[in-house]
Amino acid sequence: MSITKLYRPNVTEPYAEWAAWTRNVDDLRVRSAARVLGSLIPSRGYFPDFLTPADGSPSLEEGIDAVLRTPRRKLRANLGRLGRLPGWAQGLADGDPAALGSLGTAMRTYHDGMLKPHWERIRRRLEADRATTGAAMLTGGAEQVLSGLGPAVRWRDPVLEVDYPVDREVHLAGRGLLLVPSLFCHGTPVSLADDDLPPVLVYPIAPGRDWMRASAPERQLEALLGRTRSAVLRAITYGGTTSQIARRLRVSPASVSEHVGVLRGSGLLASRRQGRGVVHSLTGLGSSLVAGDDAPWPAVNSAQPEWCRPTPPPS
């Protein structure tokens, strides 16, 4: 959805700084990818359903793969609603493998050039929203979650009312509703137009005016640990396995595993076996370091095995 912010003549906060930053990206491949995607995504009006995978793909590659596996009849129906198509997109509507490959390349290139430099801050904001939503589900159930999706969404049992440019009703008919938070969905939530698809609601989360700028604790943490290792430490704030952390950061599991070993040896995180996997979480020291607190050295938890206990500094 970020592509829509590039083509609006007057981009307002909180996206103005990001839009200005993108204008200084001089990689011709990235700018070409933005034009390709912009030709499919109007700044307002219908947003092609197939570009929002209904399965909630957890990683970039899985999401792109879901887009490229869209049945030909769905491609033709979605693109037909856009009216006049650029020449290259005619092949896309026919399911041409070369056109689909070009779309996949454009999506990867755009992400790497326009979003990846800011992905850590975007990811943390999304993780914070998921944590808040999870806590609401535990304390108040689905009603509390649906009542907290922002001013454009209102829960009036048994109906979820959403401010939307057109009048329409979506009947779940026993199906679930997939909630997708988006940093670039500003103001009005987005849903899929095709009622036959699994119901999805993309809702906006406020990024804050200064979301593009690294905070002082973030800069200090990067200076201390390095960019990737500090990103791994921050990603573990909400817990996760090595594979989950790798998907969040768009890096290899082997790289995450190496950094996890160093961070665990330094007493900044602990690992515990859960089923067939190993889940990592921050220790008190790790939490204080991520938060930028001047907290005292945490007491050693006697329940922790020796290999994950922090070693106190020499007196």
PDB file of C-alpha atoms in Angstrom:
ATOM      1  CA  MET A   1       0.000   0.000   0.000  1.00  0.00           C
ATOM      2  CA  SER A   2       2.992   2.290   0.364  1.00  0.00           C
ATOM      3  CA  ILE A   3       3.060   2.748  -3.414  1.00  0.00           C
ATOM      4  CA  THR A   4      -0.081   4.895  -3.215  1.00  0.00           C
ATOM      5  CA  LYS A   5       1.813   7.477  -1.150  1.00  0.00           C
ATOM      6  CA  LEU A   6       4.371   7.989  -3.944  1.00  0.00           C
ATOM      7  CA  TYR A   7       1.870   9.274  -6.488  1.00  0.00           C
ATOM      8  CA  ARG A   8      -0.178  11.683  -4.421  1.00  0.00           C
ATOM      9  CA  PRO A   9       0.730  15.298  -5.179  1.00  0.00           C
ATOM     10  CA  ASN A  10       0.579  16.437  -1.550  1.00  0.00           C
ATOM     11  CA  VAL A  11       1.638  13.685   0.838  1.00  0.00           C
ATOM     12  CA  THR A  12       0.861  14.653   4.417  1.00  0.00           C
ATOM     13  CA  GLU A  13       2.309  13.513   7.695  1.00  0.00           C
ATOM     14  CA  PRO A  14       3.224  10.921   8.796  1.00  0.00           C
ATOM     15  CA  TYR A  15       4.398   9.893   5.305  1.00  0.00           C
ATOM     16  CA  ALA A  16       5.863  13.142   3.984  1.00  0.00           C
ATOM     17  CA  GLU A  17       9.391  12.408   5.208  1.00  0.00           C
ATOM     18  CA  TRP A  18       9.361   8.909   3.733  1.00  0.00           C
ATOM     19  CA  ALA A  19       7.995  10.178   0.401  1.00  0.00           C
ATOM     20  CA  ALA A  20      10.714  12.844   0.304  1.00  0.00           C
ATOM     21  CA  TRP A  21      13.336  10.184   1.055  1.00  0.00           C
ATOM     22  CA  THR A  22      12.099   8.008  -1.831  1.00  0.00           C
ATOM     23  CA  ARG A  23      12.584  10.884  -4.279  1.00  0.00           C
ATOM     24  CA  ASN A  24      16.313  10.689  -3.575  1.00  0.00           C
ATOM     25  CA  VAL A  25      16.542   6.986  -4.420  1.00  0.00           C
ATOM     26  CA  ASP A  26      18.575   7.027  -7.639  1.00  0.00           C
ATOM     27  CA  ASP A  27      18.647   3.280  -8.395  1.00  0.00           C
ATOM     28  CA  LEU A  28      16.948   3.043 -11.788  1.00  0.00           C
ATOM     29  CA  ARG A  29      15.784  -0.524 -11.089  1.00  0.00           C
ATOM     30  CA  VAL A  30      13.962   0.589  -7.949  1.00  0.00           C
ATOM     31  CA  ARG A  31      12.336   3.542  -9.696  1.00  0.00           C
ATOM     32  CA  SER A  32      11.292   1.311 -12.586  1.00  0.00           C
ATOM     33  CA  ALA A  33       9.791  -1.210 -10.134  1.00  0.00           C
ATOM     34  CA  ALA A  34       7.816   1.599  -8.481  1.00  0.00           C
ATOM     35  CA  ARG A  35       6.396   2.639 -11.864  1.00  0.00           C
ATOM     36  CA  VAL A  36       5.442  -0.960 -12.681  1.00  0.00           C
ATOM     37  CA  LEU A  37       3.570  -1.390  -9.399  1.00  0.00           C
ATOM     38  CA  GLY A  38       2.091   2.098  -9.601  1.00  0.00           C
ATOM     39  CA  SER A  39       0.482   1.194 -12.920  1.00  0.00           C
ATOM     40  CA  LEU A  40      -1.518  -1.517 -11.099  1.00  0.00           C
ATOM     41  CA  ILE A  41      -2.294   0.360  -7.895  1.00  0.00           C
ATOM     42  CA  PRO A  42      -4.268   3.609  -8.284  1.00  0.00           C
ATOM     43  CA  SER A  43      -3.882   6.229  -5.567  1.00  0.00           C
ATOM     44  CA  ARG A  44      -7.603   5.898  -4.847  1.00  0.00           C
ATOM     45  CA  GLY A  45     -10.443   3.619  -5.831  1.00  0.00           C
ATOM     46  CA  TYR A  46     -10.297  -0.106  -6.486  1.00  0.00           C
ATOM     47  CA  PHE A  47      -7.196  -1.931  -5.204  1.00  0.00           C
ATOM     48  CA  PRO A  48      -6.688  -5.298  -7.002  1.00  0.00           C
ATOM     49  CA  ASP A  49      -7.559  -8.141  -4.624  1.00  0.00           C
ATOM     50  CA  PHE A  50      -4.805 -10.469  -5.804  1.00  0.00           C
ATOM     51  CA  LEU A  51      -2.150  -8.049  -4.496  1.00  0.00           C
ATOM     52  CA  THR A  52      -3.416  -8.663  -0.933  1.00  0.00           C
ATOM     53  CA  PRO A  53      -2.995 -12.430  -0.331  1.00  0.00           C
ATOM     54  CA  ALA A  54      -5.918 -13.655   1.738  1.00  0.00           C
ATOM     55  CA  ASP A  55      -3.822 -16.261   3.559  1.00  0.00           C
ATOM     56  CA  GLY A  56      -1.847 -13.680   5.576  1.00  0.00           C
ATOM     57  CA  SER A  57       1.551 -14.793   4.235  1.00  0.00           C
ATOM     58  CA  PRO A  58       4.166 -14.360   7.004  1.00  0.00           C
ATOM     59  CA  SER A  59       7.150 -13.512   4.781  1.00  0.00           C
ATOM     60  CA  LEU A  60       7.909 -11.468   1.685  1.00  0.00           C
ATOM     61  CA  GLU A  61       8.715 -14.463  -0.502  1.00  0.00           C
ATOM     62  CA  GLU A  62       5.621 -16.371   0.609  1.00  0.00           C
ATOM     63  CA  GLY A  63       3.490 -13.310  -0.082  1.00  0.00           C
ATOM     64  CA  ILE A  64       4.975 -12.848  -3.563  1.00  0.00           C
ATOM     65  CA  ASP A  65       4.514 -16.540  -4.277  1.00  0.00           C
ATOM     66  CA  ALA A  66       0.840 -16.289  -3.258  1.00  0.00           C
ATOM     67  CA  VAL A  67       0.383 -13.307  -5.605  1.00  0.00           C
ATOM     68  CA  LEU A  68       1.996 -15.145  -8.529  1.00  0.00           C
ATOM     69  CA  ARG A  69      -0.151 -18.249  -7.945  1.00  0.00           C
ATOM     70  CA  THR A  70      -3.375 -16.268  -8.493  1.00  0.00           C
ATOM     71  CA  PRO A  71      -5.606 -18.196 -10.939  1.00  0.00           C
ATOM     72  CA  ARG A  72      -5.812 -16.714 -14.420  1.00  0.00           C
ATOM     73  CA  ARG A  73      -9.539 -16.007 -14.181  1.00  0.00           C
ATOM     74  CA  LYS A  74      -8.957 -13.997 -10.976  1.00  0.00           C
ATOM     75  CA  LEU A  75      -6.154 -12.033 -12.603  1.00  0.00           C
ATOM     76  CA  ARG A  76      -8.340 -11.214 -15.581  1.00  0.00           C
ATOM     77  CA  ALA A  77     -11.292 -10.205 -13.378  1.00  0.00           C
ATOM     78  CA  ASN A  78      -9.178  -8.042 -11.023  1.00  0.00           C
ATOM     79  CA  LEU A  79      -7.229  -6.276 -13.740  1.00  0.00           C
ATOM     80  CA  GLY A  80     -10.346  -5.811 -15.839  1.00  0.00           C
ATOM     81  CA  ARG A  81     -11.755  -3.557 -13.115  1.00  0.00           C
ATOM     82  CA  LEU A  82      -8.833  -1.150 -13.556  1.00  0.00           C
ATOM     83  CA  GLY A  83      -9.893  -0.195 -17.075  1.00  0.00           C
ATOM     84  CA  ARG A  84      -7.059   0.651 -19.462  1.00  0.00           C
ATOM     85  CA  LEU A  85      -3.923  -1.381 -18.734  1.00  0.00           C
ATOM     86  CA  PRO A  86      -0.308  -0.674 -19.745  1.00  0.00           C
ATOM     87  CA  GLY A  87       1.065  -2.942 -22.450  1.00  0.00           C
ATOM     88  CA  TRP A  88       3.083  -5.204 -20.168  1.00  0.00           C
ATOM     89  CA  ALA A  89       0.046  -5.864 -17.950  1.00  0.00           C
ATOM     90  CA  GLN A  90      -1.941  -7.367 -20.846  1.00  0.00           C
ATOM     91  CA  GLY A  91       0.217 -10.466 -20.515  1.00  0.00           C
ATOM     92  CA  LEU A  92      -0.326 -10.435 -16.760  1.00  0.00           C
ATOM     93  CA  ALA A  93      -4.096 -10.626 -17.255  1.00  0.00           C
ATOM     94  CA  ASP A  94      -3.514 -13.691 -19.446  1.00  0.00           C
ATOM     95  CA  GLY A  95      -1.337 -15.371 -16.802  1.00  0.00           C
ATOM     96  CA  ASP A  96       1.771 -15.123 -18.991  1.00  0.00           C
ATOM     97  CA  PRO A  97       4.756 -16.552 -17.001  1.00  0.00           C
ATOM     98  CA  ALA A  98       7.109 -13.798 -18.219  1.00  0.00           C
ATOM     99  CA  ALA A  99       4.700 -11.054 -17.092  1.00  0.00           C
ATOM    100  CA  LEU A 100       4.188 -12.752 -13.728  1.00  0.00           C
ATOM    101  CA  GLY A 101       7.953 -13.058 -13.326  1.00  0.00           C
ATOM    102  CA  SER A 102       8.340  -9.341 -14.040  1.00  0.00           C
ATOM    103  CA  LEU A 103       5.731  -8.550 -11.394  1.00  0.00           C
ATOM    104  CA  GLY A 104       7.521 -10.704  -8.818  1.00  0.00           C
ATOM    105  CA  THR A 105      10.848  -9.025  -9.610  1.00  0.00           C
ATOM    106  CA  ALA A 106       9.256  -5.584  -9.334  1.00  0.00           C
ATOM    107  CA  MET A 107       7.788  -6.420  -5.908  1.00  0.00           C
ATOM    108  CA  ARG A 108      11.147  -7.644  -4.559  1.00  0.00           C
ATOM    109  CA  THR A 109      13.064  -4.716  -6.021  1.00  0.00           C
ATOM    110  CA  TYR A 110      10.593  -2.148  -4.697  1.00  0.00           C
ATOM    111  CA  HIS A 111      10.669  -3.687  -1.222  1.00  0.00           C
ATOM    112  CA  ASP A 112      14.464  -3.814  -1.112  1.00  0.00           C
ATOM    113  CA  GLY A 113      14.883  -0.247  -2.335  1.00  0.00           C
ATOM    114  CA  MET A 114      11.990   1.631  -0.742  1.00  0.00           C
ATOM    115  CA  LEU A 115      11.000  -0.314   2.386  1.00  0.00           C
ATOM    116  CA  LYS A 116      13.881  -2.510   3.537  1.00  0.00           C
ATOM    117  CA  PRO A 117      16.036   0.441   4.722  1.00  0.00           C
ATOM    118  CA  HIS A 118      13.217   1.271   7.174  1.00  0.00           C
ATOM    119  CA  TRP A 119      11.929  -2.252   7.733  1.00  0.00           C
ATOM    120  CA  GLU A 120      13.183  -2.644  11.285  1.00  0.00           C
ATOM    121  CA  ARG A 121      11.150   0.361  12.481  1.00  0.00           C
ATOM    122  CA  ILE A 122       8.120  -0.756  10.427  1.00  0.00           C
ATOM    123  CA  ARG A 123       8.393  -4.285  11.803  1.00  0.00           C
ATOM    124  CA  ARG A 124       8.615  -3.108  15.414  1.00  0.00           C
ATOM    125  CA  ARG A 125       5.485  -0.999  15.006  1.00  0.00           C
ATOM    126  CA  LEU A 126       3.604  -3.961  13.516  1.00  0.00           C
ATOM    127  CA  GLU A 127       4.839  -6.283  16.269  1.00  0.00           C
ATOM    128  CA  ALA A 128       3.712  -3.801  18.911  1.00  0.00           C
ATOM    129  CA  ASP A 129       0.241  -3.692  17.361  1.00  0.00           C
ATOM    130  CA  ARG A 130       0.062  -7.490  17.253  1.00  0.00           C
ATOM    131  CA  ALA A 131       1.105  -7.665  20.902  1.00  0.00           C
ATOM    132  CA  THR A 132      -1.605  -5.150  21.844  1.00  0.00           C
ATOM    133  CA  THR A 133      -4.188  -7.063  19.828  1.00  0.00           C
ATOM    134  CA  GLY A 134      -3.137 -10.353  21.420  1.00  0.00           C
ATOM    135  CA  ALA A 135      -3.436  -8.878  24.900  1.00  0.00           C
ATOM    136  CA  ALA A 136      -6.897  -7.520  24.056  1.00  0.00           C
ATOM    137  CA  MET A 137      -7.977 -10.973  22.883  1.00  0.00           C
ATOM    138  CA  LEU A 138      -6.783 -12.552  26.124  1.00  0.00           C
ATOM    139  CA  THR A 139      -8.457 -10.008  28.389  1.00  0.00           C
ATOM    140  CA  GLY A 140     -11.651  -9.124  26.526  1.00  0.00           C
ATOM    141  CA  GLY A 141     -12.012 -11.582  23.671  1.00  0.00           C
ATOM    142  CA  ALA A 142     -12.922 -10.775  20.077  1.00  0.00           C
ATOM    143  CA  GLU A 143     -15.263  -7.934  21.097  1.00  0.00           C
ATOM    144  CA  GLN A 144     -12.409  -5.986  22.708  1.00  0.00           C
ATOM    145  CA  VAL A 145     -10.181  -6.573  19.664  1.00  0.00           C
ATOM    146  CA  LEU A 146     -12.857  -5.383  17.230  1.00  0.00           C
ATOM    147  CA  SER A 147     -13.587  -2.342  19.404  1.00  0.00           C
ATOM    148  CA  GLY A 148      -9.937  -1.236  19.295  1.00  0.00           C
ATOM    149  CA  LEU A 149      -9.158  -1.096  15.570  1.00  0.00           C
ATOM    150  CA  GLY A 150      -9.253   2.683  15.334  1.00  0.00           C
ATOM    151  CA  PRO A 151     -11.829   5.455  14.892  1.00  0.00           C
ATOM    152  CA  ALA A 152     -12.904   4.222  11.449  1.00  0.00           C
ATOM    153  CA  VAL A 153     -14.035   0.847  12.851  1.00  0.00           C
ATOM    154  CA  ARG A 154     -16.907   0.327  15.296  1.00  0.00           C
ATOM    155  CA  TRP A 155     -18.173  -2.899  16.843  1.00  0.00           C
ATOM    156  CA  ARG A 156     -21.954  -2.946  17.310  1.00  0.00           C
ATOM    157  CA  ASP A 157     -22.743  -6.538  18.178  1.00  0.00           C
ATOM    158  CA  PRO A 158     -23.151  -8.483  15.919  1.00  0.00           C
ATOM    159  CA  VAL A 159     -22.039  -6.045  13.191  1.00  0.00           C
ATOM    160  CA  LEU A 160     -18.599  -4.566  12.534  1.00  0.00           C
ATOM    161  CA  GLU A 161     -19.116  -1.132  10.965  1.00  0.00           C
ATOM    162  CA  VAL A 162     -16.274   0.311   8.889  1.00  0.00           C
ATOM    163  CA  ASP A 163     -16.010   3.739   7.263  1.00  0.00           C
ATOM    164  CA  TYR A 164     -15.654   2.958   3.561  1.00  0.00           C
ATOM    165  CA  PRO A 165     -15.906   4.917   0.289  1.00  0.00           C
ATOM    166  CA  VAL A 166     -18.759   2.722  -0.979  1.00  0.00           C
ATOM    167  CA  ASP A 167     -21.760   1.066   0.652  1.00  0.00           C
ATOM    168  CA  ARG A 168     -21.430  -2.709   0.887  1.00  0.00           C
ATOM    169  CA  GLU A 169     -22.088  -5.572   3.242  1.00  0.00           C
ATOM    170  CA  VAL A 170     -19.855  -8.577   3.798  1.00  0.00           C
ATOM    171  CA  HIS A 171     -21.445 -11.617   5.411  1.00  0.00           C
ATOM    172  CA  LEU A 172     -18.946 -13.925   7.076  1.00  0.00           C
ATOM    173  CA  ALA A 173     -21.333 -16.882   6.934  1.00  0.00           C
ATOM    174  CA  GLY A 174     -19.299 -18.797   9.492  1.00  0.00           C
ATOM    175  CA  ARG A 175     -15.931 -17.773   8.056  1.00  0.00           C
ATOM    176  CA  GLY A 176     -13.258 -16.063  10.104  1.00  0.00           C
ATOM    177  CA  LEU A 177     -12.058 -12.496   9.531  1.00  0.00           C
ATOM    178  CA  LEU A 178      -8.330 -11.976   8.931  1.00  0.00           C
ATOM    179  CA  LEU A 179      -7.151  -8.694  10.487  1.00  0.00           C
ATOM    180  CA  VAL A 180      -4.058  -7.180   8.833  1.00  0.00           C
ATOM    181  CA  PRO A 181      -2.411  -4.102  10.403  1.00  0.00           C
ATOM    182  CA  SER A 182      -0.762  -1.725   7.930  1.00  0.00           C
ATOM    183  CA  LEU A 183       1.503   1.244   8.521  1.00  0.00           C
ATOM    184  CA  PHE A 184       0.624   2.660   5.090  1.00  0.00           C
ATOM    185  CA  CYS A 185      -3.139   2.194   5.273  1.00  0.00           C
ATOM    186  CA  HIS A 186      -4.013   5.713   6.366  1.00  0.00           C
ATOM    187  CA  GLY A 187      -7.498   6.687   7.440  1.00  0.00           C
ATOM    188  CA  THR A 188      -9.833   4.244   5.696  1.00  0.00           C
ATOM    189  CA  PRO A 189      -9.469   0.470   6.152  1.00  0.00           C
ATOM    190  CA  VAL A 190      -9.354  -1.775   3.083  1.00  0.00           C
ATOM    191  CA  SER A 191     -11.194  -5.025   2.369  1.00  0.00           C
ATOM    192  CA  LEU A 192     -11.223  -7.394  -0.583  1.00  0.00           C
ATOM    193  CA  ALA A 193     -13.848  -6.673  -3.233  1.00  0.00           C
ATOM    194  CA  ASP A 194     -14.500 -10.325  -4.124  1.00  0.00           C
ATOM    195  CA  ASP A 195     -16.982 -11.794  -1.639  1.00  0.00           C
ATOM    196  CA  ASP A 196     -15.889 -15.314  -2.602  1.00  0.00           C
ATOM    197  CA  LEU A 197     -12.410 -14.734  -1.130  1.00  0.00           C
ATOM    198  CA  PRO A 198     -11.709 -15.274   2.586  1.00  0.00           C
ATOM    199  CA  PRO A 199     -12.723 -12.073   4.427  1.00  0.00           C
ATOM    200  CA  VAL A 200      -9.797  -9.720   5.080  1.00  0.00           C
ATOM    201  CA  LEU A 201      -9.725  -6.302   6.750  1.00  0.00           C
ATOM    202  CA  VAL A 202      -6.574  -4.219   6.408  1.00  0.00           C
ATOM    203  CA  TYR A 203      -6.720  -1.582   9.131  1.00  0.00           C
ATOM    204  CA  PRO A 204      -4.459   1.440   9.730  1.00  0.00           C
ATOM    205  CA  ILE A 205      -2.039   1.762  12.608  1.00  0.00           C
ATOM    206  CA  ALA A 206      -0.544   5.144  13.434  1.00  0.00           C
ATOM    207  CA  PRO A 207       3.203   5.183  12.746  1.00  0.00           C
ATOM    208  CA  GLY A 208       3.837   8.439  14.626  1.00  0.00           C
ATOM    209  CA  ARG A 209       5.299  11.611  13.127  1.00  0.00           C
ATOM    210  CA  ASP A 210       8.929  10.622  13.776  1.00  0.00           C
ATOM    211  CA  TRP A 211       8.733   6.957  12.743  1.00  0.00           C
ATOM    212  CA  MET A 212      11.482   7.454  10.129  1.00  0.00           C
ATOM    213  CA  ARG A 213      14.027   8.604  12.685  1.00  0.00           C
ATOM    214  CA  ALA A 214      16.024   6.232  14.842  1.00  0.00           C
ATOM    215  CA  SER A 215      15.758   7.036  18.541  1.00  0.00           C
ATOM    216  CA  ALA A 216      18.865   7.706  20.644  1.00  0.00           C
ATOM    217  CA  PRO A 217      18.675   4.224  22.280  1.00  0.00           C
ATOM    218  CA  GLU A 218      18.431   2.613  18.819  1.00  0.00           C
ATOM    219  CA  ARG A 219      21.524   4.448  17.590  1.00  0.00           C
ATOM    220  CA  GLN A 220      23.446   3.586  20.744  1.00  0.00           C
ATOM    221  CA  LEU A 221      22.455  -0.070  20.495  1.00  0.00           C
ATOM    222  CA  GLU A 222      23.609  -0.248  16.864  1.00  0.00           C
ATOM    223  CA  ALA A 223      26.907   1.383  17.794  1.00  0.00           C
ATOM    224  CA  LEU A 224      27.407  -1.164  20.570  1.00  0.00           C
ATOM    225  CA  LEU A 225      26.337  -4.380  18.831  1.00  0.00           C
ATOM    226  CA  GLY A 226      26.298  -3.600  15.119  1.00  0.00           C
ATOM    227  CA  ARG A 227      23.216  -3.175  12.931  1.00  0.00           C
ATOM    228  CA  THR A 228      22.275  -6.831  12.365  1.00  0.00           C
ATOM    229  CA  ARG A 229      22.942  -8.056  15.893  1.00  0.00           C
ATOM    230  CA  SER A 230      21.024  -5.151  17.422  1.00  0.00           C
ATOM    231  CA  ALA A 231      18.148  -5.861  15.005  1.00  0.00           C
ATOM    232  CA  VAL A 232      18.113  -9.516  16.133  1.00  0.00           C
ATOM    233  CA  LEU A 233      18.024  -8.444  19.777  1.00  0.00           C
ATOM    234  CA  ARG A 234      15.140  -6.030  19.173  1.00  0.00           C
ATOM    235  CA  ALA A 235      13.265  -8.631  17.108  1.00  0.00           C
ATOM    236  CA  ILE A 236      13.354 -11.010  20.083  1.00  0.00           C
ATOM    237  CA  THR A 237      11.475  -8.440  22.203  1.00  0.00           C
ATOM    238  CA  TYR A 238       8.240 -10.301  21.391  1.00  0.00           C
ATOM    239  CA  GLY A 239       9.839 -13.750  21.454  1.00  0.00           C
ATOM    240  CA  GLY A 240      10.199 -16.235  18.633  1.00  0.00           C
ATOM    241  CA  THR A 241      12.157 -19.100  17.135  1.00  0.00           C
ATOM    242  CA  THR A 242      15.230 -18.695  14.963  1.00  0.00           C
ATOM    243  CA  SER A 243      13.145 -19.181  11.804  1.00  0.00           C
ATOM    244  CA  GLN A 244      10.528 -16.658  12.926  1.00  0.00           C
ATOM    245  CA  ILE A 245      13.183 -14.042  13.715  1.00  0.00           C
ATOM    246  CA  ALA A 246      14.840 -14.680  10.329  1.00  0.00           C
ATOM    247  CA  ARG A 247      11.535 -14.094   8.516  1.00  0.00           C
ATOM    248  CA  ARG A 248      10.882 -10.883  10.452  1.00  0.00           C
ATOM    249  CA  LEU A 249      14.297  -9.464   9.564  1.00  0.00           C
ATOM    250  CA  ARG A 250      14.539 -10.893   6.019  1.00  0.00           C
ATOM    251  CA  VAL A 251      17.866 -12.571   6.813  1.00  0.00           C
ATOM    252  CA  SER A 252      19.007 -16.200   6.791  1.00  0.00           C
ATOM    253  CA  PRO A 253      18.328 -18.520   9.772  1.00  0.00           C
ATOM    254  CA  ALA A 254      22.065 -19.281   9.892  1.00  0.00           C
ATOM    255  CA  SER A 255      22.843 -15.577  10.433  1.00  0.00           C
ATOM    256  CA  VAL A 256      20.202 -15.291  13.169  1.00  0.00           C
ATOM    257  CA  SER A 257      21.504 -18.459  14.856  1.00  0.00           C
ATOM    258  CA  GLU A 258      25.031 -17.042  14.980  1.00  0.00           C
ATOM    259  CA  HIS A 259      23.880 -13.758  16.538  1.00  0.00           C
ATOM    260  CA  VAL A 260      21.560 -15.565  18.977  1.00  0.00           C
ATOM    261  CA  GLY A 261      24.512 -17.605  20.235  1.00  0.00           C
ATOM    262  CA  VAL A 262      26.566 -14.482  20.938  1.00  0.00           C
ATOM    263  CA  LEU A 263      23.644 -12.634  22.567  1.00  0.00           C
ATOM    264  CA  ARG A 264      22.771 -15.633  24.732  1.00  0.00           C
ATOM    265  CA  GLY A 265      26.389 -16.007  25.810  1.00  0.00           C
ATOM    266  CA  SER A 266      26.353 -12.345  26.825  1.00  0.00           C
ATOM    267  CA  GLY A 267      23.284 -12.854  29.007  1.00  0.00           C
ATOM    268  CA  LEU A 268      20.992 -10.740  26.832  1.00  0.00           C
ATOM    269  CA  LEU A 269      18.566 -13.497  25.898  1.00  0.00           C
ATOM    270  CA  ALA A 270      17.498 -16.947  27.034  1.00  0.00           C
ATOM    271  CA  SER A 271      16.332 -19.927  24.994  1.00  0.00           C
ATOM    272  CA  ARG A 272      13.937 -22.672  25.970  1.00  0.00           C
ATOM    273  CA  ARG A 273      12.722 -25.740  24.146  1.00  0.00           C
ATOM    274  CA  GLN A 274       9.027 -25.649  23.242  1.00  0.00           C
ATOM    275  CA  GLY A 275       7.762 -28.701  21.426  1.00  0.00           C
ATOM    276  CA  ARG A 276      10.090 -29.353  18.513  1.00  0.00           C
ATOM    277  CA  GLY A 277      11.453 -25.826  18.429  1.00  0.00           C
ATOM    278  CA  VAL A 278      13.513 -23.484  20.586  1.00  0.00           C
ATOM    279  CA  VAL A 279      11.978 -20.129  21.566  1.00  0.00           C
ATOM    280  CA  HIS A 280      14.178 -17.145  22.385  1.00  0.00           C
ATOM    281  CA  SER A 281      13.217 -14.327  24.760  1.00  0.00           C
ATOM    282  CA  LEU A 282      14.996 -11.367  26.323  1.00  0.00           C
ATOM    283  CA  THR A 283      16.471 -11.538  29.812  1.00  0.00           C
ATOM    284  CA  GLY A 284      16.044  -8.608  32.174  1.00  0.00           C
ATOM    285  CA  LEU A 285      19.376  -7.241  30.996  1.00  0.00           C
ATOM    286  CA  GLY A 286      18.379  -7.610  27.332  1.00  0.00           C
ATOM    287  CA  SER A 287      15.064  -5.834  27.927  1.00  0.00           C
ATOM    288  CA  SER A 288      16.811  -2.969  29.698  1.00  0.00           C
ATOM    289  CA  LEU A 289      19.357  -2.634  26.901  1.00  0.00           C
ATOM    290  CA  VAL A 290      16.671  -2.550  24.199  1.00  0.00           C
ATOM    291  CA  ALA A 291      14.619  -0.015  26.160  1.00  0.00           C
ATOM    292  CA  GLY A 292      17.690   2.150  26.808  1.00  0.00           C
ATOM    293  CA  ASP A 293      17.147   1.977  30.564  1.00  0.00           C
ATOM    294  CA  ASP A 294      19.864   2.527  33.139  1.00  0.00           C
ATOM    295  CA  ALA A 295      18.594  -0.481  35.062  1.00  0.00           C
ATOM    296  CA  PRO A 296      20.818  -2.293  37.592  1.00  0.00           C
ATOM    297  CA  TRP A 297      22.290  -5.661  36.665  1.00  0.00           C
ATOM    298  CA  PRO A 298      19.399  -8.152  36.953  1.00  0.00           C
ATOM    299  CA  ALA A 299      19.433 -10.910  39.516  1.00  0.00           C
ATOM    300  CA  VAL A 300      20.124 -14.367  38.133  1.00  0.00           C
ATOM    301  CA  ASN A 301      17.003 -16.506  37.871  1.00  0.00           C
ATOM    302  CA  SER A 302      17.828 -19.790  39.574  1.00  0.00           C
ATOM    303  CA  ALA A 303      15.442 -21.569  37.212  1.00  0.00           C
ATOM    304  CA  GLN A 304      17.677 -20.744  34.241  1.00  0.00           C
ATOM    305  CA  PRO A 305      20.201 -23.349  33.157  1.00  0.00           C
ATOM    306  CA  GLU A 306      23.872 -22.358  33.499  1.00  0.00           C
ATOM    307  CA  TRP A 307      24.335 -21.825  29.754  1.00  0.00           C
ATOM    308  CA  CYS A 308      21.799 -19.000  29.574  1.00  0.00           C
ATOM    309  CA  ARG A 309      22.598 -17.151  32.835  1.00  0.00           C
ATOM    310  CA  PRO A 310      24.223 -13.733  32.529  1.00  0.00           C
ATOM    311  CA  THR A 311      27.722 -13.447  33.966  1.00  0.00           C
ATOM    312  CA  PRO A 312      27.958 -10.474  36.381  1.00  0.00           C
ATOM    313  CA  PRO A 313      30.633  -7.927  35.526  1.00  0.00           C
ATOM    314  CA  PRO A 314      33.807  -7.934  37.622  1.00  0.00           C
ATOM    315  CA  SER A 315      33.544  -5.757  40.717  1.00  0.00           C
TER     316      SER A 315
END
